[in-house]
Amino acid sequence: MDSRVALMSFVMVALLMKGAAAGIHSVNWTVPSNKSDYTTWANTTTFYLYDQLQFRWSGTHNVANATKDEYDNCLKTAKVLSTSLITLIDLNTSGPHYFICTIDDHCESGQKLAINVTNVISPTLTTPPPPPSSASALAVGTLFAIVSSIIVTSFIYRFTLY
């Protein structure tokens, strides 16, 4: 395949996939120097439906999904979502969401985050993403988009030569 066809295919796939990304909010997940740092940040940030939180940290931390009571009282009964150094959380429901670190006294020291997700779809999305259970359908859809764009680009390229 000619390099121009490959380039055109890549551009078409990029354009098709452009509208599929929601807003990603990066959280430097560490024990803050000021207990109100995460609250201040959350209060000045708009979290839309289908946005994502990306927790990043070094050292010994985790991120746990907490209830309001677990958040308010730093209860370590919260469900730990990840111990990875980078964790991506999908915000697929509107309303309040609570996250804490359950390591040592990190939560009590301010390593906790409460956000409110609006019921408005992220403006960076052109259509809502599929439900989380359809991950394989998303992969098939992506593959279909790539193959379709290559086929269409090949036809366009052939017709421009003749």
CSV table of C-alpha atoms in Angstrom, one decimal:
chain,number,residue,atom,x,y,z
A,1,MET,CA,0.0,0.0,0.0
A,2,ASP,CA,1.3,3.4,-0.9
A,3,SER,CA,2.5,5.6,1.9
A,4,ARG,CA,-0.1,8.3,0.9
A,5,VAL,CA,-2.9,5.8,1.4
A,6,ALA,CA,-1.6,4.8,4.8
A,7,LEU,CA,-1.3,8.5,5.8
A,8,MET,CA,-4.9,9.2,4.6
A,9,SER,CA,-6.1,6.1,6.5
A,10,PHE,CA,-4.5,7.3,9.7
A,11,VAL,CA,-6.0,10.7,9.3
A,12,MET,CA,-9.5,9.3,8.8
A,13,VAL,CA,-9.2,7.0,11.8
A,14,ALA,CA,-8.0,9.9,13.9
A,15,LEU,CA,-10.9,12.0,12.8
A,16,LEU,CA,-13.4,9.2,13.5
A,17,MET,CA,-12.0,8.6,17.0
A,18,LYS,CA,-11.6,12.3,17.9
A,19,GLY,CA,-15.1,12.6,19.3
A,20,ALA,CA,-14.8,9.5,21.5
A,21,ALA,CA,-12.6,11.0,24.2
A,22,ALA,CA,-14.0,12.5,27.4
A,23,GLY,CA,-12.3,15.0,29.7
A,24,ILE,CA,-9.5,13.5,31.8
A,25,HIS,CA,-8.9,15.1,35.1
A,26,SER,CA,-5.4,14.3,36.4
A,27,VAL,CA,-5.0,13.9,40.2
A,28,ASN,CA,-1.6,14.0,41.7
A,29,TRP,CA,-2.5,11.6,44.5
A,30,THR,CA,-0.4,12.2,47.5
A,31,VAL,CA,-0.7,13.4,51.1
A,32,PRO,CA,-1.3,17.2,50.6
A,33,SER,CA,0.6,19.9,52.4
A,34,ASN,CA,-2.8,21.5,53.1
A,35,LYS,CA,-5.8,19.3,54.0
A,36,SER,CA,-8.1,21.4,51.9
A,37,ASP,CA,-6.0,21.1,48.6
A,38,TYR,CA,-8.2,18.5,47.1
A,39,THR,CA,-11.4,20.2,48.2
A,40,THR,CA,-10.3,23.5,46.7
A,41,TRP,CA,-9.4,21.8,43.4
A,42,ALA,CA,-12.7,19.8,43.2
A,43,ASN,CA,-14.8,22.9,44.0
A,44,THR,CA,-13.1,24.8,41.0
A,45,THR,CA,-13.4,21.9,38.5
A,46,THR,CA,-16.4,20.8,36.6
A,47,PHE,CA,-16.8,17.1,36.3
A,48,TYR,CA,-19.0,16.0,33.5
A,49,LEU,CA,-20.7,12.7,32.9
A,50,TYR,CA,-18.3,10.2,31.2
A,51,ASP,CA,-15.2,12.2,32.2
A,52,GLN,CA,-12.4,10.3,33.8
A,53,LEU,CA,-10.2,10.8,36.8
A,54,GLN,CA,-6.6,9.8,36.4
A,55,PHE,CA,-4.9,9.2,39.8
A,56,ARG,CA,-1.1,9.2,39.6
A,57,TRP,CA,1.2,8.7,42.5
A,58,SER,CA,4.6,7.4,43.6
A,59,GLY,CA,5.3,5.7,46.9
A,60,THR,CA,2.8,3.7,48.9
A,61,HIS,CA,-0.8,4.8,48.2
A,62,ASN,CA,-4.0,3.4,46.9
A,63,VAL,CA,-7.3,4.8,45.7
A,64,ALA,CA,-10.6,3.5,47.3
A,65,ASN,CA,-14.2,4.2,46.3
A,66,ALA,CA,-15.8,5.4,49.5
A,67,THR,CA,-19.3,6.2,50.8
A,68,LYS,CA,-19.9,9.6,52.3
A,69,ASP,CA,-19.5,8.2,55.8
A,70,GLU,CA,-16.3,6.4,54.8
A,71,TYR,CA,-15.0,9.7,53.3
A,72,ASP,CA,-16.1,11.9,56.2
A,73,ASN,CA,-14.7,9.5,58.9
A,74,CYS,CA,-11.7,8.1,56.9
A,75,LEU,CA,-13.0,4.6,57.4
A,76,LYS,CA,-10.7,2.0,55.9
A,77,THR,CA,-13.7,-0.2,54.9
A,78,ALA,CA,-13.9,1.6,51.6
A,79,LYS,CA,-13.4,-0.6,48.5
A,80,VAL,CA,-9.9,-0.3,47.2
A,81,LEU,CA,-10.1,0.2,43.4
A,82,SER,CA,-6.4,0.2,42.7
A,83,THR,CA,-2.9,0.0,44.1
A,84,SER,CA,-1.3,0.8,40.7
A,85,LEU,CA,0.8,4.0,40.2
A,86,ILE,CA,-1.7,5.2,37.6
A,87,THR,CA,-5.4,4.5,37.9
A,88,LEU,CA,-8.1,5.7,35.5
A,89,ILE,CA,-11.7,6.0,37.0
A,90,ASP,CA,-14.7,6.4,34.6
A,91,LEU,CA,-17.3,8.8,35.9
A,92,ASN,CA,-20.3,7.0,34.4
A,93,THR,CA,-22.9,8.2,37.0
A,94,SER,CA,-23.9,11.7,38.0
A,95,GLY,CA,-23.9,12.9,41.6
A,96,PRO,CA,-21.3,12.7,44.4
A,97,HIS,CA,-18.3,10.5,44.2
A,98,TYR,CA,-15.8,9.9,47.1
A,99,PHE,CA,-12.3,8.6,47.0
A,100,ILE,CA,-9.8,8.1,49.8
A,101,CYS,CA,-6.4,6.6,50.4
A,102,THR,CA,-6.6,3.8,53.0
A,103,ILE,CA,-2.8,3.6,53.7
A,104,ASP,CA,-1.8,4.6,57.3
A,105,ASP,CA,-3.2,8.0,58.2
A,106,HIS,CA,-3.2,9.4,54.6
A,107,CYS,CA,-6.9,10.1,54.6
A,108,GLU,CA,-6.9,11.8,58.0
A,109,SER,CA,-4.0,13.9,56.6
A,110,GLY,CA,-6.2,15.1,53.7
A,111,GLN,CA,-5.6,12.5,51.0
A,112,LYS,CA,-9.3,12.2,50.1
A,113,LEU,CA,-11.3,13.6,47.2
A,114,ALA,CA,-15.0,14.4,47.0
A,115,ILE,CA,-16.4,15.4,43.6
A,116,ASN,CA,-19.8,16.0,42.1
A,117,VAL,CA,-20.4,14.8,38.6
A,118,THR,CA,-23.0,16.8,36.6
A,119,ASN,CA,-25.7,15.1,34.7
A,120,VAL,CA,-24.5,16.8,31.6
A,121,ILE,CA,-22.4,14.8,29.1
A,122,SER,CA,-18.9,15.9,28.7
A,123,PRO,CA,-18.7,18.6,26.0
A,124,THR,CA,-15.7,16.8,24.5
A,125,LEU,CA,-17.9,13.8,23.6
A,126,THR,CA,-20.0,13.8,20.5
A,127,THR,CA,-22.0,10.8,21.6
A,128,PRO,CA,-22.1,8.9,24.9
A,129,PRO,CA,-19.7,6.0,25.1
A,130,PRO,CA,-21.1,2.5,25.4
A,131,PRO,CA,-21.8,1.0,28.8
A,132,PRO,CA,-18.7,-0.4,30.5
A,133,SER,CA,-19.8,-4.0,29.9
A,134,SER,CA,-19.4,-3.6,26.1
A,135,ALA,CA,-15.7,-3.2,26.0
A,136,SER,CA,-15.4,-6.0,23.4
A,137,ALA,CA,-18.0,-4.2,21.3
A,138,LEU,CA,-15.9,-1.1,21.5
A,139,ALA,CA,-12.8,-3.0,20.3
A,140,VAL,CA,-14.8,-4.4,17.4
A,141,GLY,CA,-16.2,-1.0,16.5
A,142,THR,CA,-12.7,0.5,16.5
A,143,LEU,CA,-11.4,-2.3,14.3
A,144,PHE,CA,-14.4,-1.8,11.9
A,145,ALA,CA,-13.6,2.0,11.8
A,146,ILE,CA,-10.0,1.3,10.9
A,147,VAL,CA,-10.7,-1.3,8.3
A,148,SER,CA,-13.5,0.9,6.8
A,149,SER,CA,-11.3,3.9,6.6
A,150,ILE,CA,-8.6,1.9,4.8
A,151,ILE,CA,-11.0,0.6,2.3
A,152,VAL,CA,-12.6,4.0,1.6
A,153,THR,CA,-9.2,5.6,1.4
A,154,SER,CA,-8.0,2.9,-1.1
A,155,PHE,CA,-11.0,3.6,-3.3
A,156,ILE,CA,-10.4,7.4,-3.2
A,157,TYR,CA,-6.8,6.9,-4.0
A,158,ARG,CA,-7.5,4.6,-6.9
A,159,PHE,CA,-10.0,7.0,-8.5
A,160,THR,CA,-7.6,9.9,-8.2
A,161,LEU,CA,-5.0,7.9,-10.2
A,162,TYR,CA,-7.3,7.2,-13.1
